Amino acid sequence: MTPTVAHFGKDLIGLEPLTGDQIRAILDTAEPFKEISERRIKKVPVLRGKTIVNLFFEPSTRTRISFEFAEKRLSADTVNIQTAGSSVVKGETLVDTARNLEAMRIDMVVMRHSASGAARFLAERIPSNVINAGDGSHEHPTQGLLDLLTIRDNLGKIEGAKVCIVGDILHSRVARSNIYGLIKLGAEVAVCGPPTLQPVGIEELGVHIFNRVEEAIEWADALNVLRLQLERMQSGYVPSLREYNRLWGISTARLEHAPKELLILHPGPMNRGVEIDSDVADGEHSVILDQVTNGVAVRMAVLYLLAGGAPEKAESAKGGAES
Ligand code: CP
């Protein structure tokens, strides 16, 4: 098969190394795959005979299940491994786990890990395709892609869109993947949150910084509201959850001052009443569940492309619409 612009290499570790054209090709490939999930029989033979291991060393609801649906809808054989049920709890290293999986002749590994760099570490040591499902505070590329697809679906285009990422930027792999992807596709990107939760030098990535959430709301077309990652905080980043909600929480009262209607995204899981109020999360401008739906199509596209599929053949590969 002749490599095209969409072929981004053996692995998907992050959006930082990809070009705008490669990211666009993934989003364009996801478009025809959306329809498979709307069928009565949600299955096409695109990855028949491929074996994929979902290796999750951290909790996940959306990403793990979304990958599993994507794999099954493309007819791959899948195995799920979570830390608690694996020999990792007996002290086995990541590389030994992976080598043992390789010995069983697998094709791809989807991995979530608490350590930044774990996905690259694995990708450099095994011949299977590795997809990063979130590594520490580094990147979460398929989340970034599904956010891009959802923004494109709702605003019509990404180029020129003003997107503000609000909240705990410091610990967020979602923020990094969003920033790389949005900027490569021509969006204007801002971040907003407590100074204690902004990484030093974040402006070097090409983002604006808002110190007050009211300014961000006045400026943006879309807000991507991040979860306050309490499990990664040692201490002292925010005075209290109540204080955080008062200063940075996205509420209907705050949004009423927006000069235009804002698209509201959140990668989940949400802390309702902390970074986002329930009436906003469930409100008419929220696309949070659309993000989840798009996640399956984006992951199908990534799996298909890594398996050597061509974007222009995605429509015919899935066999057209079911009659
Ligand atoms: N957005 C996201 O990564 O959610 P999970 O942690 O549930 O996978």
Tab-separated table of C-alpha atoms and ligand atoms in Angstrom:
chain	number	residue	atom	x	y	z
A	1	MET	CA	0.000	0.000	0.000
A	2	THR	CA	1.351	3.457	-0.914
A	3	PRO	CA	1.736	5.673	2.174
A	4	THR	CA	-0.382	8.832	1.997
A	5	VAL	CA	-0.340	12.016	4.046
A	6	ALA	CA	-2.684	10.272	6.480
A	7	HIS	CA	-0.084	7.657	7.388
A	8	PHE	CA	1.527	9.089	10.444
A	9	GLY	CA	3.866	6.208	11.270
A	10	LYS	CA	3.721	3.026	13.331
A	11	ASP	CA	2.170	4.615	16.425
A	12	LEU	CA	-0.061	7.437	17.622
A	13	ILE	CA	1.684	8.879	20.662
A	14	GLY	CA	0.515	12.489	20.460
A	15	LEU	CA	-0.720	15.272	18.193
A	16	GLU	CA	2.480	17.302	18.647
A	17	PRO	CA	4.445	15.356	15.970
A	18	LEU	CA	1.582	15.347	13.429
A	19	THR	CA	1.062	17.889	10.664
A	20	GLY	CA	-2.194	19.770	10.158
A	21	ASP	CA	-2.820	17.692	7.014
A	22	GLN	CA	-2.355	14.438	8.929
A	23	ILE	CA	-4.782	15.581	11.637
A	24	ARG	CA	-7.313	16.686	9.003
A	25	ALA	CA	-6.982	13.313	7.288
A	26	ILE	CA	-7.834	11.508	10.542
A	27	LEU	CA	-10.906	13.722	11.065
A	28	ASP	CA	-11.992	13.229	7.450
A	29	THR	CA	-11.580	9.467	7.814
A	30	ALA	CA	-13.737	9.534	10.968
A	31	GLU	CA	-16.637	11.134	9.047
A	32	PRO	CA	-17.718	8.034	7.092
A	33	PHE	CA	-17.152	5.822	10.138
A	34	LYS	CA	-19.761	7.768	12.173
A	35	GLU	CA	-22.546	6.061	10.268
A	36	ILE	CA	-21.526	2.526	11.329
A	37	SER	CA	-22.576	3.253	14.928
A	38	GLU	CA	-26.055	4.289	13.719
A	39	ARG	CA	-26.686	0.944	12.003
A	40	ARG	CA	-28.817	-1.862	13.389
A	41	ILE	CA	-25.862	-4.234	12.989
A	42	LYS	CA	-22.844	-2.170	14.038
A	43	LYS	CA	-20.095	-4.242	12.484
A	44	VAL	CA	-17.935	-4.101	9.350
A	45	PRO	CA	-14.992	-6.376	8.449
A	46	VAL	CA	-12.338	-3.635	8.190
A	47	LEU	CA	-9.998	-5.081	10.881
A	48	ARG	CA	-10.978	-8.741	10.619
A	49	GLY	CA	-8.066	-10.915	11.771
A	50	LYS	CA	-6.338	-8.127	13.731
A	51	THR	CA	-5.722	-8.644	17.451
A	52	ILE	CA	-5.755	-5.578	19.702
A	53	VAL	CA	-4.860	-5.385	23.389
A	54	ASN	CA	-6.332	-2.587	25.514
A	55	LEU	CA	-3.827	-2.158	28.332
A	56	PHE	CA	-5.160	0.203	30.992
A	57	PHE	CA	-2.948	0.973	33.987
A	58	GLU	CA	-5.235	3.827	35.095
A	59	PRO	CA	-9.022	4.005	35.492
A	60	SER	CA	-11.052	4.928	32.415
A	61	THR	CA	-14.686	4.767	31.391
A	62	ARG	CA	-14.981	6.689	28.118
A	63	THR	CA	-11.636	5.947	26.456
A	64	ARG	CA	-11.453	2.238	27.254
A	65	ILE	CA	-15.046	1.473	26.279
A	66	SER	CA	-14.868	3.738	23.225
A	67	PHE	CA	-11.749	1.945	21.950
A	68	GLU	CA	-13.364	-1.409	22.618
A	69	PHE	CA	-16.503	-0.421	20.675
A	70	ALA	CA	-14.367	0.965	17.832
A	71	GLU	CA	-12.342	-2.245	17.636
A	72	LYS	CA	-15.385	-4.535	17.812
A	73	ARG	CA	-17.315	-2.474	15.243
A	74	LEU	CA	-14.352	-2.923	12.883
A	75	SER	CA	-14.331	-6.708	13.651
A	76	ALA	CA	-10.945	-6.832	15.422
A	77	ASP	CA	-10.347	-9.416	18.165
A	78	THR	CA	-9.822	-7.544	21.436
A	79	VAL	CA	-8.445	-8.337	24.868
A	80	ASN	CA	-8.747	-5.967	27.837
A	81	ILE	CA	-6.098	-5.900	30.545
A	82	GLN	CA	-6.375	-3.748	33.637
A	83	THR	CA	-3.706	-3.392	36.303
A	84	ALA	CA	-5.722	-4.997	39.082
A	85	GLY	CA	-6.237	-8.222	37.149
A	86	SER	CA	-2.753	-8.516	35.647
A	87	SER	CA	0.700	-9.631	36.772
A	88	VAL	CA	1.691	-5.950	37.100
A	89	VAL	CA	0.441	-6.210	40.701
A	90	LYS	CA	3.051	-8.979	41.205
A	91	GLY	CA	5.824	-6.636	40.077
A	92	GLU	CA	6.038	-7.383	36.338
A	93	THR	CA	7.510	-4.500	34.335
A	94	LEU	CA	5.739	-2.739	31.476
A	95	VAL	CA	8.215	-4.129	28.947
A	96	ASP	CA	7.847	-7.709	30.232
A	97	THR	CA	4.059	-7.412	30.078
A	98	ALA	CA	4.296	-6.109	26.505
A	99	ARG	CA	6.826	-8.753	25.406
A	100	ASN	CA	4.571	-11.490	26.717
A	101	LEU	CA	1.655	-10.018	24.765
A	102	GLU	CA	3.845	-9.831	21.651
A	103	ALA	CA	4.714	-13.509	22.113
A	104	MET	CA	0.991	-14.198	21.652
A	105	ARG	CA	1.192	-12.437	18.244
A	106	ILE	CA	-0.816	-9.259	18.713
A	107	ASP	CA	-1.095	-6.401	16.180
A	108	MET	CA	-1.859	-3.283	18.234
A	109	VAL	CA	-1.732	-2.057	21.824
A	110	VAL	CA	-3.905	0.751	23.173
A	111	MET	CA	-2.350	1.898	26.436
A	112	ARG	CA	-3.231	4.282	29.254
A	113	HIS	CA	-0.551	4.841	31.875
A	114	SER	CA	0.032	7.292	34.715
A	115	ALA	CA	3.613	8.035	33.580
A	116	SER	CA	4.218	10.711	30.939
A	117	GLY	CA	6.292	9.076	28.200
A	118	ALA	CA	5.091	5.526	28.874
A	119	ALA	CA	3.437	5.194	25.444
A	120	ARG	CA	6.602	6.227	23.587
A	121	PHE	CA	8.711	3.969	25.820
A	122	LEU	CA	6.532	1.010	24.851
A	123	ALA	CA	6.317	1.956	21.154
A	124	GLU	CA	10.118	1.982	20.888
A	125	ARG	CA	10.344	-1.547	22.291
A	126	ILE	CA	7.651	-3.556	20.503
A	127	PRO	CA	6.842	-3.964	16.797
A	128	SER	CA	3.051	-3.679	17.286
A	129	ASN	CA	1.294	-0.371	16.671
A	130	VAL	CA	0.945	1.562	19.934
A	131	ILE	CA	-1.878	4.059	20.509
A	132	ASN	CA	-1.569	6.369	23.477
A	133	ALA	CA	-4.854	6.413	25.406
A	134	GLY	CA	-3.450	9.012	27.830
A	135	ASP	CA	0.016	9.067	29.450
A	136	GLY	CA	0.359	11.042	32.661
A	137	SER	CA	0.105	14.751	31.942
A	138	HIS	CA	1.709	14.401	28.468
A	139	GLU	CA	-0.917	13.747	25.743
A	140	HIS	CA	-4.282	12.110	25.083
A	141	PRO	CA	-4.325	12.280	21.279
A	142	THR	CA	-7.639	10.562	20.546
A	143	GLN	CA	-9.366	12.872	23.063
A	144	GLY	CA	-7.813	15.841	21.249
A	145	LEU	CA	-9.032	14.449	17.911
A	146	LEU	CA	-12.584	13.872	19.109
A	147	ASP	CA	-12.659	17.391	20.555
A	148	LEU	CA	-11.505	18.761	17.186
A	149	LEU	CA	-14.147	16.762	15.332
A	150	THR	CA	-16.874	17.996	17.701
A	151	ILE	CA	-15.784	21.622	17.312
A	152	ARG	CA	-15.675	21.223	13.514
A	153	ASP	CA	-19.137	19.600	13.477
A	154	ASN	CA	-20.656	22.414	15.528
A	155	LEU	CA	-18.808	25.534	14.352
A	156	GLY	CA	-18.441	24.419	10.721
A	157	LYS	CA	-14.667	24.833	10.755
A	158	ILE	CA	-11.739	24.958	13.142
A	159	GLU	CA	-9.677	27.573	11.329
A	160	GLY	CA	-10.260	30.930	13.029
A	161	ALA	CA	-12.322	29.445	15.891
A	162	LYS	CA	-11.541	30.894	19.317
A	163	VAL	CA	-11.257	28.060	21.818
A	164	CYS	CA	-10.458	28.563	25.492
A	165	ILE	CA	-9.367	25.644	27.652
A	166	VAL	CA	-10.467	26.336	31.222
A	167	GLY	CA	-9.193	24.887	34.471
A	168	ASP	CA	-6.419	22.528	35.508
A	169	ILE	CA	-4.014	22.949	32.568
A	170	LEU	CA	-0.992	21.845	34.612
A	171	HIS	CA	-2.049	18.212	35.011
A	172	SER	CA	-3.951	17.913	31.751
A	173	ARG	CA	-2.884	15.694	28.850
A	174	VAL	CA	-6.183	16.712	27.211
A	175	ALA	CA	-5.109	20.374	27.258
A	176	ARG	CA	-1.812	19.577	25.540
A	177	SER	CA	-3.376	17.479	22.785
A	178	ASN	CA	-6.051	20.161	22.266
A	179	ILE	CA	-3.490	22.948	22.055
A	180	TYR	CA	-1.309	21.113	19.505
A	181	GLY	CA	-4.276	20.017	17.385
A	182	LEU	CA	-6.198	23.287	17.452
A	183	ILE	CA	-3.173	25.425	16.586
A	184	LYS	CA	-2.146	23.118	13.725
A	185	LEU	CA	-5.662	23.470	12.293
A	186	GLY	CA	-5.601	27.271	12.547
A	187	ALA	CA	-7.686	27.941	15.658
A	188	GLU	CA	-6.917	30.699	18.146
A	189	VAL	CA	-6.334	29.048	21.512
A	190	ALA	CA	-6.424	30.451	25.036
A	191	VAL	CA	-6.090	28.965	28.486
A	192	CYS	CA	-7.680	30.192	31.684
A	193	GLY	CA	-7.435	28.977	35.266
A	194	PRO	CA	-5.733	29.514	38.590
A	195	PRO	CA	-2.086	30.578	38.148
A	196	THR	CA	-1.103	27.572	40.298
A	197	LEU	CA	-2.603	25.263	37.657
A	198	GLN	CA	-0.940	26.870	34.604
A	199	PRO	CA	2.334	25.267	33.468
A	200	VAL	CA	5.323	27.609	33.409
A	201	GLY	CA	5.969	28.733	29.802
A	202	ILE	CA	2.552	27.645	28.476
A	203	GLU	CA	2.426	30.811	26.325
A	204	GLU	CA	5.379	29.413	24.331
A	205	LEU	CA	2.911	26.918	22.822
A	206	GLY	CA	1.189	29.879	21.143
A	207	VAL	CA	-1.784	30.312	23.479
A	208	HIS	CA	-3.267	33.458	25.021
A	209	ILE	CA	-3.688	33.464	28.803
A	210	PHE	CA	-6.784	34.840	30.515
A	211	ASN	CA	-6.525	35.484	34.226
A	212	ARG	CA	-10.285	35.862	34.697
A	213	VAL	CA	-12.855	33.415	33.402
A	214	GLU	CA	-15.182	36.335	32.541
A	215	GLU	CA	-12.610	37.562	29.986
A	216	ALA	CA	-12.400	34.081	28.463
A	217	ILE	CA	-16.187	33.885	28.161
A	218	GLU	CA	-16.281	37.265	26.436
A	219	TRP	CA	-13.598	36.208	23.913
A	220	ALA	CA	-14.334	32.576	23.074
A	221	ASP	CA	-16.517	30.677	20.597
A	222	ALA	CA	-16.019	27.462	22.559
A	223	LEU	CA	-14.951	26.552	26.091
A	224	ASN	CA	-13.297	23.209	26.777
A	225	VAL	CA	-13.755	22.839	30.532
A	226	LEU	CA	-11.260	20.538	32.231
A	227	ARG	CA	-11.674	18.328	35.241
A	228	LEU	CA	-9.912	19.425	38.387
A	229	GLN	CA	-7.542	16.455	38.714
A	230	LEU	CA	-7.675	16.028	42.452
A	231	GLU	CA	-5.885	12.660	42.313
A	232	ARG	CA	-2.746	14.242	40.768
A	233	MET	CA	-2.550	17.141	43.220
A	234	GLN	CA	-0.253	16.802	46.213
A	235	SER	CA	-1.621	19.864	47.996
A	236	GLY	CA	-2.121	23.586	47.864
A	237	TYR	CA	-3.133	24.190	44.242
A	238	VAL	CA	-6.592	25.550	45.112
A	239	PRO	CA	-7.865	26.783	48.480
A	240	SER	CA	-11.051	24.672	48.340
A	241	LEU	CA	-13.441	23.187	45.804
A	242	ARG	CA	-16.058	25.778	46.774
A	243	GLU	CA	-13.574	28.588	46.169
A	244	TYR	CA	-12.567	27.034	42.840
A	245	ASN	CA	-16.193	26.902	41.730
A	246	ARG	CA	-16.760	30.492	42.807
A	247	LEU	CA	-13.750	31.842	40.883
A	248	TRP	CA	-13.429	29.477	37.898
A	249	GLY	CA	-16.577	27.378	37.661
A	250	ILE	CA	-18.625	27.604	34.444
A	251	SER	CA	-22.170	28.509	35.473
A	252	THR	CA	-25.270	29.756	33.666
A	253	ALA	CA	-24.935	33.069	35.509
A	254	ARG	CA	-21.446	33.561	34.053
A	255	LEU	CA	-22.463	32.480	30.544
A	256	GLU	CA	-25.335	34.992	30.525
A	257	HIS	CA	-22.694	37.722	30.115
A	258	ALA	CA	-21.276	36.128	26.945
A	259	PRO	CA	-21.766	38.268	23.814
A	260	LYS	CA	-22.583	35.090	21.862
A	261	GLU	CA	-23.657	31.533	22.556
A	262	LEU	CA	-20.685	29.397	23.500
A	263	LEU	CA	-20.101	25.771	22.662
A	264	ILE	CA	-19.388	23.871	25.891
A	265	LEU	CA	-17.057	20.862	25.845
A	266	HIS	CA	-15.737	18.723	28.702
A	267	PRO	CA	-13.619	15.574	28.240
A	268	GLY	CA	-15.168	13.886	31.289
A	269	PRO	CA	-15.394	12.638	33.900
A	270	MET	CA	-17.012	15.810	35.258
A	271	ASN	CA	-16.914	17.156	38.782
A	272	ARG	CA	-20.383	18.704	38.689
A	273	GLY	CA	-20.589	21.791	40.856
A	274	VAL	CA	-16.792	22.246	40.797
A	275	GLU	CA	-15.480	23.116	37.302
A	276	ILE	CA	-18.917	23.026	35.647
A	277	ASP	CA	-22.439	23.443	36.962
A	278	SER	CA	-25.058	20.856	36.082
A	279	ASP	CA	-27.300	23.291	34.222
A	280	VAL	CA	-24.386	24.095	31.867
A	281	ALA	CA	-23.272	20.460	31.497
A	282	ASP	CA	-26.817	19.435	30.579
A	283	GLY	CA	-27.707	22.695	28.813
A	284	GLU	CA	-28.554	23.322	25.177
A	285	HIS	CA	-25.021	24.450	24.235
A	286	SER	CA	-23.300	21.457	25.785
A	287	VAL	CA	-21.789	19.002	23.279
A	288	ILE	CA	-20.308	16.758	25.955
A	289	LEU	CA	-22.183	13.638	24.862
A	290	ASP	CA	-21.505	14.439	21.178
A	291	GLN	CA	-17.807	14.284	22.111
A	292	VAL	CA	-18.345	10.762	23.453
A	293	THR	CA	-20.200	9.693	20.289
A	294	ASN	CA	-17.468	11.177	18.080
A	295	GLY	CA	-14.846	9.346	20.145
A	296	VAL	CA	-15.883	6.007	18.675
A	297	ALA	CA	-15.624	7.275	15.061
A	298	VAL	CA	-12.262	8.963	15.679
A	299	ARG	CA	-10.844	5.810	17.249
A	300	MET	CA	-12.144	3.712	14.353
A	301	ALA	CA	-10.339	6.110	12.000
A	302	VAL	CA	-7.055	5.874	13.923
A	303	LEU	CA	-7.203	2.061	14.035
A	304	TYR	CA	-8.039	1.890	10.316
A	305	LEU	CA	-5.217	4.253	9.314
A	306	LEU	CA	-2.630	2.520	11.518
A	307	ALA	CA	-3.656	-0.774	9.918
A	308	GLY	CA	-2.731	0.761	6.542
A	309	GLY	CA	-6.142	1.953	5.360
A	310	ALA	CA	-6.419	4.978	3.054
A	311	PRO	CA	-8.767	7.870	3.973
A	312	GLU	CA	-10.271	8.001	0.484
A	313	LYS	CA	-11.138	4.293	0.735
A	314	ALA	CA	-12.832	4.504	4.170
A	315	GLU	CA	-16.314	4.836	2.649
A	316	SER	CA	-15.910	1.738	0.491
A	317	ALA	CA	-14.021	-0.173	3.224
A	318	LYS	CA	-17.050	0.085	5.512
A	319	GLY	CA	-19.312	-1.221	2.782
A	320	GLY	CA	-21.549	1.854	2.356
A	321	ALA	CA	-24.803	2.311	4.271
A	322	GLU	CA	-26.661	-0.750	5.528
A	323	SER	CA	-29.880	-1.288	3.623
B	1	CP	N1	-11.934	11.642	28.697
B	1	CP	C1	-11.393	10.547	29.240
B	1	CP	O1	-10.245	10.203	28.997
B	1	CP	O2	-12.244	9.854	30.074
B	1	CP	P1	-11.883	8.481	30.785
B	1	CP	O3	-10.844	8.785	31.819
B	1	CP	O4	-13.174	7.981	31.374
B	1	CP	O5	-11.339	7.548	29.738
